Short mmCIF file of C-alpha atoms (C1' of nucleotides) in Angstrom, two decimals:
data_model
loop_
_atom_site.label_atom_id
_atom_site.label_comp_id
_atom_site.label_asym_id
_atom_site.label_seq_id
_atom_site.Cartn_x
_atom_site.Cartn_y
_atom_site.Cartn_z
CA MET A 1 9.38 -22.49 6.60
CA PRO A 2 8.36 -19.53 8.74
CA ILE A 3 10.83 -17.19 10.37
CA THR A 4 10.80 -18.90 13.73
CA LEU A 5 12.91 -16.99 16.19
CA SER A 6 13.08 -19.77 18.73
CA SER A 7 13.14 -23.17 17.07
CA ALA A 8 16.34 -25.13 17.45
CA ARG A 9 16.40 -26.88 14.12
CA ALA A 10 19.26 -28.32 12.12
CA THR A 11 21.31 -25.67 10.35
CA PRO A 12 24.16 -25.64 7.87
CA SER A 13 27.62 -25.72 9.37
CA ASP A 14 28.16 -22.09 8.45
CA ALA A 15 25.57 -20.92 10.92
CA ARG A 16 27.81 -21.25 13.96
CA ALA A 17 30.50 -19.21 12.25
CA PHE A 18 27.93 -16.50 11.55
CA GLU A 19 27.02 -16.24 15.17
CA ASN A 20 30.58 -16.05 16.41
CA ILE A 21 31.39 -13.27 14.03
CA VAL A 22 28.32 -11.31 14.97
CA ALA A 23 28.90 -11.88 18.66
CA GLY A 24 32.44 -10.65 18.28
CA ALA A 25 31.37 -7.62 16.35
CA MET A 26 28.76 -6.77 18.93
CA THR A 27 31.05 -6.93 21.91
CA ALA A 28 33.72 -5.01 20.01
CA ALA A 29 31.16 -2.32 19.31
CA GLY A 30 30.69 -1.85 23.02
CA MET A 31 27.33 -3.49 23.65
CA THR A 32 25.50 -1.29 21.19
CA PRO A 33 23.28 -3.81 19.44
CA LEU A 34 23.90 -3.81 15.72
CA SER A 35 21.08 -3.11 13.35
CA LEU A 36 19.91 -5.93 11.13
CA THR A 37 21.60 -4.32 8.16
CA ASP A 38 24.86 -3.95 10.05
CA CYS A 39 24.69 -7.56 11.19
CA LEU A 40 24.25 -8.84 7.67
CA HIS A 41 26.91 -6.46 6.48
CA LYS A 42 29.44 -7.78 8.96
CA ILE A 43 28.95 -11.33 7.75
CA GLN A 44 28.44 -10.55 4.11
CA ASP A 45 31.54 -12.49 3.11
CA TYR A 46 29.71 -15.61 4.23
CA GLY A 47 26.79 -14.94 1.96
CA ALA A 48 26.82 -15.54 -1.76
CA ARG A 49 27.55 -12.40 -3.74
CA ARG A 50 25.36 -12.39 -6.83
CA HIS A 51 24.90 -10.16 -9.84
CA PHE A 52 21.79 -9.45 -11.89
CA ASN A 53 21.44 -7.59 -15.15
CA ARG A 54 18.85 -4.92 -15.83
CA ASN A 55 15.29 -6.34 -15.82
CA GLU A 56 16.48 -9.75 -14.67
CA PRO A 57 14.32 -11.38 -11.98
CA ILE A 58 15.95 -11.82 -8.57
CA PHE A 59 13.05 -13.96 -7.44
CA VAL A 60 9.59 -14.46 -8.82
CA GLN A 61 6.22 -14.23 -7.14
CA GLY A 62 5.25 -17.53 -5.54
CA GLU A 63 8.67 -19.17 -5.57
CA PRO A 64 9.93 -20.76 -2.33
CA ALA A 65 11.39 -18.07 -0.08
CA ASN A 66 14.57 -19.72 1.12
CA GLN A 67 16.99 -16.84 0.93
CA VAL A 68 17.23 -13.35 2.33
CA TYR A 69 19.10 -10.57 0.59
CA ARG A 70 21.01 -7.39 1.22
CA LEU A 71 21.34 -5.02 -1.71
CA ILE A 72 24.94 -3.89 -2.32
CA SER A 73 24.46 -1.71 -5.37
CA GLY A 74 21.88 -0.97 -8.03
CA SER A 75 18.14 -0.74 -7.56
CA VAL A 76 15.32 -3.22 -7.37
CA ARG A 77 11.58 -3.10 -7.88
CA LEU A 78 9.32 -5.18 -5.68
CA CYS A 79 6.14 -6.00 -7.59
CA ARG A 80 3.06 -8.14 -7.79
CA TYR A 81 1.31 -9.40 -10.87
CA THR A 82 -2.36 -10.24 -11.37
CA PRO A 83 -3.32 -13.30 -13.43
CA ASP A 84 -4.36 -11.02 -16.29
CA GLY A 85 -0.98 -9.33 -16.38
CA ARG A 86 -1.52 -6.11 -14.48
CA ARG A 87 1.42 -5.11 -12.35
CA SER A 88 1.78 -3.14 -9.15
CA VAL A 89 5.22 -1.91 -8.15
CA MET A 90 4.99 -1.99 -4.37
CA ASP A 91 8.34 -0.35 -3.75
CA PHE A 92 11.78 0.50 -5.07
CA LEU A 93 14.83 -0.66 -3.15
CA PHE A 94 18.35 0.75 -3.20
CA ALA A 95 21.85 0.03 -1.95
CA GLY A 96 21.75 -1.07 1.67
CA ASP A 97 18.12 -2.12 1.61
CA LEU A 98 16.98 -5.55 2.70
CA LEU A 99 14.94 -7.96 0.66
CA GLY A 100 13.09 -11.22 1.08
CA PHE A 101 12.38 -11.11 4.81
CA VAL A 102 8.94 -12.68 4.62
CA GLU A 103 7.18 -14.97 7.02
CA GLY A 104 5.50 -17.40 4.65
CA ALA A 105 7.08 -20.21 2.68
CA HIS A 106 6.70 -18.41 -0.63
CA GLN A 107 7.54 -15.00 -2.00
CA PRO A 108 4.38 -12.90 -1.98
CA ALA A 109 5.93 -10.53 -4.53
CA ALA A 110 8.56 -10.60 -7.24
CA ALA A 111 11.88 -8.73 -7.12
CA GLU A 112 13.43 -7.53 -10.37
CA ALA A 113 16.60 -5.61 -11.14
CA VAL A 114 15.80 -2.07 -12.29
CA SER A 115 19.46 -1.44 -13.05
CA ASP A 116 22.41 -3.82 -12.84
CA VAL A 117 22.36 -5.16 -9.30
CA THR A 118 24.86 -6.64 -6.89
CA LEU A 119 23.58 -8.22 -3.71
CA VAL A 120 24.46 -10.74 -1.05
CA ALA A 121 22.18 -13.72 -0.54
CA TYR A 122 22.03 -15.65 2.72
CA PRO A 123 20.35 -19.00 3.24
CA ARG A 124 17.18 -18.40 5.17
CA GLN A 125 17.95 -21.12 7.66
CA CYS A 126 21.19 -19.36 8.52
CA PHE A 127 19.38 -16.15 9.17
CA GLU A 128 16.79 -17.87 11.32
CA ARG A 129 19.50 -19.53 13.36
CA LEU A 130 21.25 -16.19 13.70
CA ALA A 131 18.03 -14.58 14.89
CA ALA A 132 17.36 -17.38 17.34
CA ASN A 133 20.59 -16.65 19.16
CA ASN A 134 20.96 -12.93 18.76
CA ALA A 135 18.62 -10.41 20.29
CA GLY A 136 20.01 -7.59 18.15
CA VAL A 137 19.06 -9.41 14.98
CA ARG A 138 15.55 -9.99 16.28
CA THR A 139 15.18 -6.33 17.14
CA GLY A 140 16.45 -5.49 13.69
CA LEU A 141 13.94 -7.80 12.05
CA VAL A 142 11.06 -6.24 13.92
CA ARG A 143 12.32 -2.79 12.99
CA HIS A 144 12.67 -3.77 9.34
CA LEU A 145 9.14 -5.15 9.21
CA SER A 146 7.74 -2.12 11.02
CA ARG A 147 9.38 0.28 8.63
CA SER A 148 8.20 -1.69 5.62
CA LEU A 149 4.67 -1.60 6.97
CA GLU A 150 4.97 2.11 7.66
CA GLY A 151 6.15 2.70 4.08
CA ALA A 152 3.34 0.61 2.62
CA GLN A 153 0.76 2.57 4.60
CA GLN A 154 2.19 5.87 3.48
CA HIS A 155 1.92 4.67 -0.09
CA LEU A 156 -1.66 3.56 0.51
CA MET A 157 -2.36 7.17 1.41
CA VAL A 158 -0.79 8.30 -1.86
CA LEU A 159 -2.85 5.91 -3.97
CA GLY A 160 -6.03 6.42 -1.98
CA CYS A 161 -6.09 10.19 -1.68
CA GLN A 162 -3.88 11.87 -4.26
CA ASN A 163 -4.24 12.81 -7.92
CA GLY A 164 -1.59 12.44 -10.59
CA LYS A 165 0.38 15.60 -9.88
CA GLU A 166 0.37 14.95 -6.15
CA ARG A 167 1.45 11.35 -6.60
CA MET A 168 4.38 12.40 -8.75
CA ALA A 169 5.44 15.06 -6.24
CA SER A 170 5.30 12.49 -3.44
CA PHE A 171 7.35 10.09 -5.51
CA LEU A 172 10.05 12.62 -6.35
CA LEU A 173 10.36 13.76 -2.76
CA ARG A 174 10.58 10.20 -1.51
CA LEU A 175 13.33 9.43 -4.00
CA ALA A 176 15.19 12.53 -2.84
CA ASP A 177 14.50 11.83 0.80
CA PRO A 178 17.90 10.44 1.81
CA MET A 179 19.71 13.57 0.67
CA ASP A 180 18.98 16.76 2.56
CA LEU A 181 17.08 18.69 0.00
CA VAL A 182 18.30 21.85 -1.68
CA CYS A 183 16.57 23.46 -4.63
CA GLY A 184 18.53 22.64 -7.75
CA ASP A 185 19.42 19.13 -6.63
CA ARG A 186 19.60 16.68 -9.48
CA LEU A 187 17.73 13.41 -9.12
CA ASP A 188 18.56 10.23 -11.02
CA LEU A 189 15.55 8.27 -12.19
CA VAL A 190 17.02 4.82 -12.61
CA MET A 191 13.55 3.35 -13.22
CA GLY A 192 11.63 3.82 -16.45
CA ARG A 193 8.32 5.56 -16.96
CA GLN A 194 6.43 2.27 -16.95
CA ASP A 195 7.90 1.40 -13.55
CA ILE A 196 6.87 4.78 -12.19
CA ALA A 197 3.40 4.41 -13.69
CA ASP A 198 2.88 0.99 -12.12
CA HIS A 199 4.13 2.35 -8.82
CA LEU A 200 1.78 5.34 -8.81
CA GLY A 201 -1.28 3.61 -10.22
CA LEU A 202 -1.20 5.67 -13.43
CA THR A 203 -0.47 5.00 -17.10
CA ILE A 204 2.83 5.79 -18.74
CA GLU A 205 1.19 8.58 -20.75
CA THR A 206 -0.20 10.22 -17.63
CA VAL A 207 3.24 10.04 -16.00
CA SER A 208 4.70 11.87 -18.98
CA ARG A 209 1.97 14.49 -18.93
CA VAL A 210 2.19 15.04 -15.19
CA LEU A 211 5.94 15.53 -15.41
CA ALA A 212 5.38 18.05 -18.20
CA THR A 213 2.85 19.86 -16.04
CA LEU A 214 5.24 20.04 -13.09
CA ARG A 215 7.86 21.46 -15.44
CA GLU A 216 5.42 24.09 -16.74
CA LEU A 217 4.60 24.98 -13.14
CA GLY A 218 8.30 25.61 -12.57
CA ALA A 219 8.58 22.90 -9.92
CA ILE A 220 11.09 20.80 -11.84
CA LEU A 221 13.42 20.74 -14.83
CA ILE A 222 13.80 17.70 -17.06
CA PRO A 223 17.28 17.83 -18.61
CA ASN A 224 16.71 14.31 -19.93
CA SER A 225 14.27 11.52 -19.29
CA HIS A 226 16.49 9.93 -16.65
CA GLN A 227 17.19 13.04 -14.62
CA ILE A 228 15.00 15.53 -12.79
CA VAL A 229 16.14 18.79 -11.24
CA LEU A 230 14.09 19.78 -8.21
CA ARG A 231 13.68 23.45 -8.95
CA ASP A 232 11.03 24.40 -6.39
CA ILE A 233 10.93 21.98 -3.50
CA ALA A 234 8.42 24.05 -1.54
CA ALA A 235 5.99 23.73 -4.44
CA LEU A 236 6.48 19.97 -4.52
CA ARG A 237 5.94 19.75 -0.79
CA ALA A 238 2.77 21.81 -1.06
CA LEU A 239 1.47 19.50 -3.75
CA CYS A 240 1.84 16.27 -1.82
CA ALA A 241 0.87 17.86 1.48
CA GLN A 242 0.38 14.77 3.60
CA SER A 243 1.09 15.01 7.30
CA MET B 1 10.25 3.97 23.12
CA PRO B 2 10.86 1.32 20.46
CA ILE B 3 9.80 -2.29 20.86
CA THR B 4 13.15 -3.52 22.09
CA LEU B 5 13.07 -7.25 22.46
CA SER B 6 16.26 -7.46 24.44
CA SER B 7 16.68 -4.48 26.74
CA ALA B 8 16.45 -5.16 30.45
CA ARG B 9 14.76 -1.98 31.55
CA ALA B 10 12.64 -1.25 34.59
CA THR B 11 9.09 -2.55 34.23
CA PRO B 12 5.88 -2.33 36.25
CA SER B 13 5.42 -4.98 38.86
CA ASP B 14 2.72 -6.67 36.81
CA ALA B 15 5.20 -7.73 34.17
CA ARG B 16 6.60 -10.67 36.14
CA ALA B 17 3.12 -12.03 36.71
CA PHE B 18 2.46 -11.82 32.98
CA GLU B 19 5.47 -13.91 32.21
CA ASN B 20 4.69 -16.60 34.72
CA ILE B 21 1.21 -17.02 33.41
CA VAL B 22 2.34 -17.21 29.83
CA ALA B 23 5.17 -19.59 30.67
CA GLY B 24 2.70 -21.83 32.46
CA ALA B 25 0.29 -21.72 29.59
CA MET B 26 3.00 -22.62 27.14
CA THR B 27 4.31 -25.64 29.00
CA ALA B 28 0.77 -26.81 29.67
CA ALA B 29 0.08 -26.61 25.96
CA GLY B 30 2.86 -29.10 25.36
CA MET B 31 5.64 -26.92 23.96
CA THR B 32 3.48 -25.60 21.16
CA PRO B 33 4.33 -21.91 21.26
CA LEU B 34 1.24 -19.78 21.67
CA SER B 35 0.41 -17.19 19.07
CA LEU B 36 0.67 -13.58 20.04
CA THR B 37 -3.09 -13.32 20.14
CA ASP B 38 -3.35 -16.37 22.37
CA CYS B 39 -0.70 -15.00 24.69
CA LEU B 40 -2.48 -11.73 25.12
CA HIS B 41 -5.76 -13.57 25.49
CA LYS B 42 -4.44 -15.70 28.32
CA ILE B 43 -3.39 -12.63 30.28
CA GLN B 44 -6.26 -10.41 29.30
CA ASP B 45 -7.46 -10.13 32.88
CA TYR B 46 -4.26 -8.23 33.61
CA GLY B 47 -4.94 -5.66 30.94
CA ALA B 48 -7.45 -2.86 31.25
CA ARG B 49 -10.79 -3.66 29.64
CA ARG B 50 -12.07 -0.55 27.92
CA HIS B 51 -15.17 0.41 26.01
CA PHE B 52 -15.62 2.88 23.15
CA ASN B 53 -18.77 4.17 21.54
CA ARG B 54 -19.37 4.34 17.82
CA ASN B 55 -17.04 6.86 16.12
CA GLU B 56 -15.09 7.44 19.31
CA PRO B 57 -11.31 7.62 18.87
CA ILE B 58 -9.30 4.82 20.49
CA PHE B 59 -6.09 6.67 19.79
CA VAL B 60 -5.28 9.54 17.49
CA GLN B 61 -2.58 9.92 14.88
CA GLY B 62 0.65 11.20 16.42
CA GLU B 63 -0.17 10.50 20.04
CA PRO B 64 2.42 8.63 22.14
CA ALA B 65 2.15 4.91 21.50
CA ASN B 66 2.36 3.52 24.99
CA GLN B 67 -0.29 0.82 24.87
CA VAL B 68 -1.04 -2.21 22.77
CA TYR B 69 -4.54 -3.54 22.28
CA ARG B 70 -6.49 -6.67 21.58
CA LEU B 71 -9.98 -6.21 20.18
CA ILE B 72 -12.63 -8.20 22.07
CA SER B 73 -15.73 -7.15 20.17
CA GLY B 74 -16.89 -4.56 17.68
CA SER B 75 -14.92 -3.21 14.76
CA VAL B 76 -12.27 -0.55 14.34
CA ARG B 77 -10.97 1.51 11.45
CA LEU B 78 -7.28 2.32 11.21
CA CYS B 79 -6.87 5.58 9.32
CA ARG B 80 -4.55 8.42 8.46
CA TYR B 81 -5.43 12.05 7.90
CA THR B 82 -3.72 14.63 5.70
CA PRO B 83 -3.32 18.20 6.95
CA ASP B 84 -6.08 19.30 4.57
CA GLY B 85 -8.53 16.77 5.96
CA ARG B 86 -8.40 13.94 3.48
CA ARG B 87 -8.66 10.53 5.07
CA SER B 88 -7.38 7.11 4.11
CA VAL B 89 -8.81 4.08 5.89
CA MET B 90 -5.86 1.71 5.89
CA ASP B 91 -7.75 -1.24 7.32
CA PHE B 92 -10.72 -2.50 9.28
CA LEU B 93 -10.14 -4.60 12.38
CA PHE B 94 -12.48 -7.05 14.06
CA ALA B 95 -12.82 -9.18 17.18
CA GLY B 96 -9.54 -10.93 17.95
CA ASP B 97 -7.41 -8.52 15.94
CA LEU B 98 -4.40 -6.75 17.41
CA LEU B 99 -3.84 -3.05 17.44
CA GLY B 100 -1.09 -0.58 18.25
CA PHE B 101 1.97 -2.79 17.75
CA VAL B 102 4.17 -0.11 16.24
CA GLU B 103 7.86 0.44 16.51
CA GLY B 104 8.05 4.21 16.79
CA ALA B 105 7.22 6.37 19.79
CA HIS B 106 4.05 7.74 18.22
CA GLN B 107 1.00 6.30 16.54
CA PRO B 108 1.45 6.62 12.77
CA ALA B 109 -2.30 6.22 12.27
CA ALA B 110 -5.50 6.78 14.21
CA ALA B 111 -7.84 4.05 15.44
CA GLU B 112 -11.56 4.79 15.70
CA ALA B 113 -14.52 2.69 16.75
CA VAL B 114 -16.72 1.83 13.76
CA SER B 115 -19.27 0.23 16.05
CA ASP B 116 -19.32 0.01 19.83
CA VAL B 117 -16.03 -1.56 20.80
CA THR B 118 -14.67 -3.54 23.72
CA LEU B 119 -10.95 -4.15 23.92
CA VAL B 120 -8.15 -4.92 26.34
CA ALA B 121 -5.28 -2.47 26.62
CA TYR B 122 -1.85 -3.48 27.91
CA PRO B 123 0.92 -1.09 28.88
CA ARG B 124 3.54 -1.20 26.19
CA GLN B 125 6.35 -1.71 28.65
CA CYS B 126 4.63 -4.84 29.90
CA PHE B 127 4.41 -6.22 26.42
CA GLU B 128 8.03 -5.43 25.74
CA ARG B 129 9.13 -7.16 28.91
CA LEU B 130 6.96 -10.12 27.99
CA ALA B 131 8.55 -10.27 24.55
CA ALA B 132 12.06 -9.98 25.99
CA ASN B 133 11.57 -13.17 27.96
CA ASN B 134 9.31 -15.19 25.75
CA ALA B 135 10.31 -16.52 22.37
CA GLY B 136 6.72 -17.37 21.46
CA VAL B 137 5.65 -13.77 21.88
CA ARG B 138 8.52 -12.60 19.70
CA THR B 139 7.56 -15.06 17.00
CA GLY B 140 4.00 -13.88 17.28
CA LEU B 141 5.03 -10.25 16.93
CA VAL B 142 7.02 -11.00 13.78
CA ARG B 143 4.08 -12.94 12.39
CA HIS B 144 1.67 -10.12 13.20
CA LEU B 145 3.86 -7.54 11.49
CA SER B 146 4.41 -9.78 8.47
CA ARG B 147 0.70 -10.35 8.02
CA SER B 148 -0.05 -6.66 8.39
CA LEU B 149 2.54 -5.91 5.72
CA GLU B 150 1.11 -8.61 3.50
CA GLY B 151 -2.36 -7.14 3.88
CA ALA B 152 -1.15 -3.63 3.14
CA GLN B 153 0.59 -4.81 -0.03
CA GLN B 154 -2.52 -6.62 -1.20
CA HIS B 155 -4.47 -3.43 -0.70
CA LEU B 156 -1.84 -1.49 -2.62
CA MET B 157 -2.59 -3.80 -5.52
CA VAL B 158 -6.30 -3.02 -5.20
CA LEU B 159 -5.77 0.74 -5.20
CA GLY B 160 -3.09 0.67 -7.85
CA CYS B 161 -4.65 -1.67 -10.41
CA GLN B 162 -8.39 -1.98 -9.94
CA ASN B 163 -11.40 0.10 -10.95
CA GLY B 164 -14.42 0.81 -8.82
CA LYS B 165 -16.33 -2.41 -9.43
CA GLU B 166 -13.23 -4.51 -8.89
CA ARG B 167 -12.33 -2.68 -5.69
CA MET B 168 -15.77 -3.26 -4.27
CA ALA B 169 -15.68 -6.95 -5.19
CA SER B 170 -12.29 -7.29 -3.49
CA PHE B 171 -13.63 -5.52 -0.42
CA LEU B 172 -16.73 -7.70 -0.13
CA LEU B 173 -14.75 -10.91 -0.54
CA ARG B 174 -12.21 -9.81 2.03
CA LEU B 175 -14.95 -9.04 4.50
CA ALA B 176 -16.44 -12.46 3.87
CA ASP B 177 -13.09 -14.18 3.94
CA PRO B 178 -13.24 -15.71 7.42
CA MET B 179 -16.44 -17.60 6.66
CA ASP B 180 -16.24 -20.32 4.04
CA LEU B 181 -18.20 -18.79 1.26
CA VAL B 182 -21.53 -20.05 0.02
CA CYS B 183 -23.70 -18.15 -2.43
CA GLY B 184 -26.54 -16.54 -0.52
CA ASP B 185 -24.41 -15.74 2.52
CA ARG B 186 -25.41 -12.52 4.19
CA LEU B 187 -22.71 -10.01 4.98
CA ASP B 188 -22.97 -7.34 7.66
CA LEU B 189 -21.50 -3.99 6.67
CA VAL B 190 -20.83 -2.45 10.05
CA MET B 191 -18.97 0.46 8.46
CA GLY B 192 -20.71 3.28 6.64
CA ARG B 193 -20.43 4.23 2.97
CA GLN B 194 -17.94 7.00 3.75
CA ASP B 195 -15.67 4.52 5.53
CA ILE B 196 -15.81 2.16 2.55
CA ALA B 197 -15.15 5.05 0.17
CA ASP B 198 -12.09 6.20 2.10
CA HIS B 199 -10.87 2.62 2.22
CA LEU B 200 -11.22 2.05 -1.51
CA GLY B 201 -10.02 5.45 -2.66
CA LEU B 202 -13.44 6.38 -4.07
CA THR B 203 -16.17 8.86 -3.21
CA ILE B 204 -19.29 7.94 -1.32
CA GLU B 205 -21.37 8.47 -4.46
CA THR B 206 -19.22 6.12 -6.49
CA VAL B 207 -19.50 3.49 -3.78
CA SER B 208 -23.29 3.73 -3.98
CA ARG B 209 -23.26 3.51 -7.74
CA VAL B 210 -20.84 0.60 -7.85
CA LEU B 211 -22.97 -1.34 -5.40
CA ALA B 212 -26.01 -0.63 -7.58
CA THR B 213 -24.10 -1.89 -10.61
CA LEU B 214 -23.09 -5.11 -8.85
CA ARG B 215 -26.74 -5.61 -7.92
CA GLU B 216 -27.83 -5.06 -11.52
CA LEU B 217 -25.21 -7.58 -12.63
CA GLY B 218 -26.79 -10.09 -10.27
CA ALA B 219 -23.66 -10.46 -8.18
CA ILE B 220 -25.23 -9.20 -4.95
CA LEU B 221 -28.49 -8.27 -3.27
CA ILE B 222 -28.85 -5.25 -1.03
CA PRO B 223 -31.69 -5.97 1.43
CA ASN B 224 -30.71 -2.82 3.30
CA SER B 225 -27.78 -0.48 3.37
CA HIS B 226 -26.02 -2.41 6.15
CA GLN B 227 -26.36 -5.87 4.66
CA ILE B 228 -25.20 -7.46 1.43
CA VAL B 229 -26.15 -10.89 0.15
CA LEU B 230 -23.43 -12.49 -1.94
CA ARG B 231 -25.58 -13.89 -4.72
CA ASP B 232 -22.91 -14.86 -7.25
CA ILE B 233 -19.54 -15.37 -5.62
CA ALA B 234 -17.91 -16.62 -8.81
CA ALA B 235 -18.80 -13.35 -10.50
CA LEU B 236 -17.27 -11.40 -7.61
CA ARG B 237 -14.12 -13.50 -7.75
CA ALA B 238 -13.85 -12.98 -11.49
CA LEU B 239 -14.14 -9.24 -11.00
CA CYS B 240 -11.32 -8.86 -8.50
CA ALA B 241 -9.18 -11.50 -10.19
CA GLN B 242 -5.87 -10.91 -8.47
CA SER B 243 -3.64 -13.92 -8.01
"C1'" DC C 1 -43.67 12.81 14.43
"C1'" DG C 2 -39.92 15.59 13.20
"C1'" DA C 3 -35.14 16.35 12.42
"C1'" DA C 4 -30.54 15.03 11.54
"C1'" DG C 5 -27.79 12.05 9.45
"C1'" DT C 6 -27.01 8.70 5.85
"C1'" DC C 7 -27.74 6.85 1.45
"C1'" DT C 8 -29.19 6.99 -3.41
"C1'" DT C 9 -29.80 8.97 -7.88
"C1'" DG C 10 -29.18 12.50 -11.63
"C1'" DA C 11 -26.59 15.85 -14.58
"C1'" DA C 12 -22.48 18.19 -15.68
"C1'" DT C 13 -17.58 18.53 -15.22
"C1'" DT C 14 -12.90 16.94 -14.62
"C1'" DC C 15 -9.42 13.74 -14.67
"C1'" DT C 16 -7.31 9.75 -16.44
"C1'" DA C 17 -7.12 6.00 -19.86
"C1'" DT C 18 -6.97 4.65 -24.45
"C1'" DC C 19 -5.64 4.81 -29.14
"C1'" DA C 20 -2.50 6.59 -32.39
"C1'" DA C 21 1.28 8.92 -34.23
"C1'" DT C 22 5.70 11.18 -33.64
"C1'" DA C 23 10.09 12.17 -31.51
"C1'" DG C 24 14.15 11.11 -29.03
"C1'" DG C 25 18.19 8.05 -27.42
"C1'" DG C 26 21.23 4.37 -27.06
"C1'" DG C 27 23.36 0.62 -29.00
"C1'" DT C 28 24.88 -2.26 -32.94
"C1'" DG C 29 26.83 -3.13 -37.20
"C1'" DG C 30 28.43 -1.61 -41.40
"C1'" DC D 1 31.99 7.55 -37.38
"C1'" DC D 2 27.71 7.37 -39.13
"C1'" DA D 3 23.35 5.21 -40.22
"C1'" DC D 4 19.97 2.49 -38.82
"C1'" DC D 5 16.91 0.20 -35.72
"C1'" DC D 6 14.71 -0.78 -31.51
"C1'" DC D 7 13.08 0.74 -27.38
"C1'" DT D 8 11.37 4.36 -24.68
"C1'" DA D 9 9.23 8.64 -24.06
"C1'" DT D 10 6.28 12.48 -25.54
"C1'" DT D 11 2.29 14.59 -27.48
"C1'" DG D 12 -2.44 14.83 -29.52
"C1'" DA D 13 -7.34 13.50 -29.96
"C1'" DT D 14 -10.98 10.97 -28.16
"C1'" DA D 15 -13.44 8.06 -25.02
"C1'" DG D 16 -14.48 6.55 -20.54
"C1'" DA D 17 -14.49 6.55 -15.57
"C1'" DA D 18 -14.91 8.90 -11.37
"C1'" DT D 19 -15.78 13.34 -9.05
"C1'" DT D 20 -18.49 17.17 -8.08
"C1'" DC D 21 -22.65 19.57 -7.31
"C1'" DA D 22 -27.40 19.08 -6.35
"C1'" DA D 23 -31.70 17.13 -5.10
"C1'" DG D 24 -34.48 13.72 -3.14
"C1'" DA D 25 -35.39 9.26 -0.33
"C1'" DC D 26 -34.62 6.51 3.44
"C1'" DT D 27 -33.08 5.53 8.55
"C1'" DT D 28 -32.52 6.32 12.93
"C1'" DC D 29 -33.27 8.42 17.05
"C1'" DG D 30 -34.76 11.84 20.21
#
DNA sequence: CGAAGTCTTGAATTCTATCAATAGGGGTGG
DNA sequence: CCACCCCTATTGATAGAATTCAAGACTTCG
């Protein structure tokens, strides 16, 4: 069940409604093609709104990929497991992020709720039909995939070239990225130490120690284990110096 | 200069010829949409055939991305550099692989010839025009991006979860992947030890030592530094056991 | 043949993992 | 409201893995 942008296959009756809404939204917006996120957002009432509790699986690795998702609130970890139980947290996703846009028939990774999560799920066939008839959606899909690839490659650099302190600095700055950074900004760490460890290719103990080191260096404050104050952003930037 | 699949912008005169050829090829093939690779292959005489010597840059990180490439022969490393000179080899590419299909205006990574390389370069505008009018090309682009992302995530697992021996086993099996594996198969290592090290997040010395260890375990033979005989494939598979 | 580059091997150091114990925090039930 | 318990996080001591520094062997090529 690949994401075919051209095939004219049977679709649920909702699909036509989707397209009309999107078409209307696009013309109303004055020919500016909507981003993929905006498109899904406009039709989100047609998707199924779902809720997941902390640590609940949204989908598991290997299950049929027949839905695509848009995250409304909360945060999600995207991770892969080895047969012997090791885990790699590929990425963390937050409100507004997209999820489940894969080409193959099965989910190559699992998605789990880091905090309580609300999202909208769309049948994959509906999305494919939407894409088949809407150039803006196709552009958005390509952009989404490109950005995901870009992010994965940046993280490959982190895991391939950086030591513990540098990895943590990169992680904190990436978490803070959306906000325009000012020293003293408070950062919420919704994910636990084990999640961070599996994301950075370290152990939970090393994560703790590295955070303590950054605090001793004066780069951060740790008011509690779920909050970090970025005390010296220049120092953090210097640590993770990567292009 | 994003890869817009829908915009009707001015294109070079060659673009129309591209489309006709591809359209012809597709109908001749009996409505089976061509893959992106096949599409580019069919029109490769319209691209510029170029040659690069060993270690020569094909494009550098940050340069304007205004061409896309299809590798005819030889092998290429795709890598990123940090300001302080560290290098991460994101991937190795071989004959038939695609290169340079990025969304942004600039190359996020560098491409360098590992061995002598022959490739075909197409102006990006031509490709975009082709994609705008050809559903098969769009499908192929999505598939290419999805597979690249899949590969990057698999490598994230390697760097995040595996030790030296396991990384090397994963690397050898991935290199051998296209051929259906038989114990005793000989593998050509076109890339040097430093390339392998920067790909696996190790040092050149560790790469040497890990290879020696795998030889002592009986998993491989090393007739010379550019060839590896896969002596015990089951042992290699057991080492890199990842789903 | 010589020289430069690449690869291998050795010894010491550094970083991270592992094992183990303690401390903190949040929620539940008395 | 407090006490208790479970889960999570921190800290310490030790072991192990990979890096670093250094020297020597092998290739390749002029």
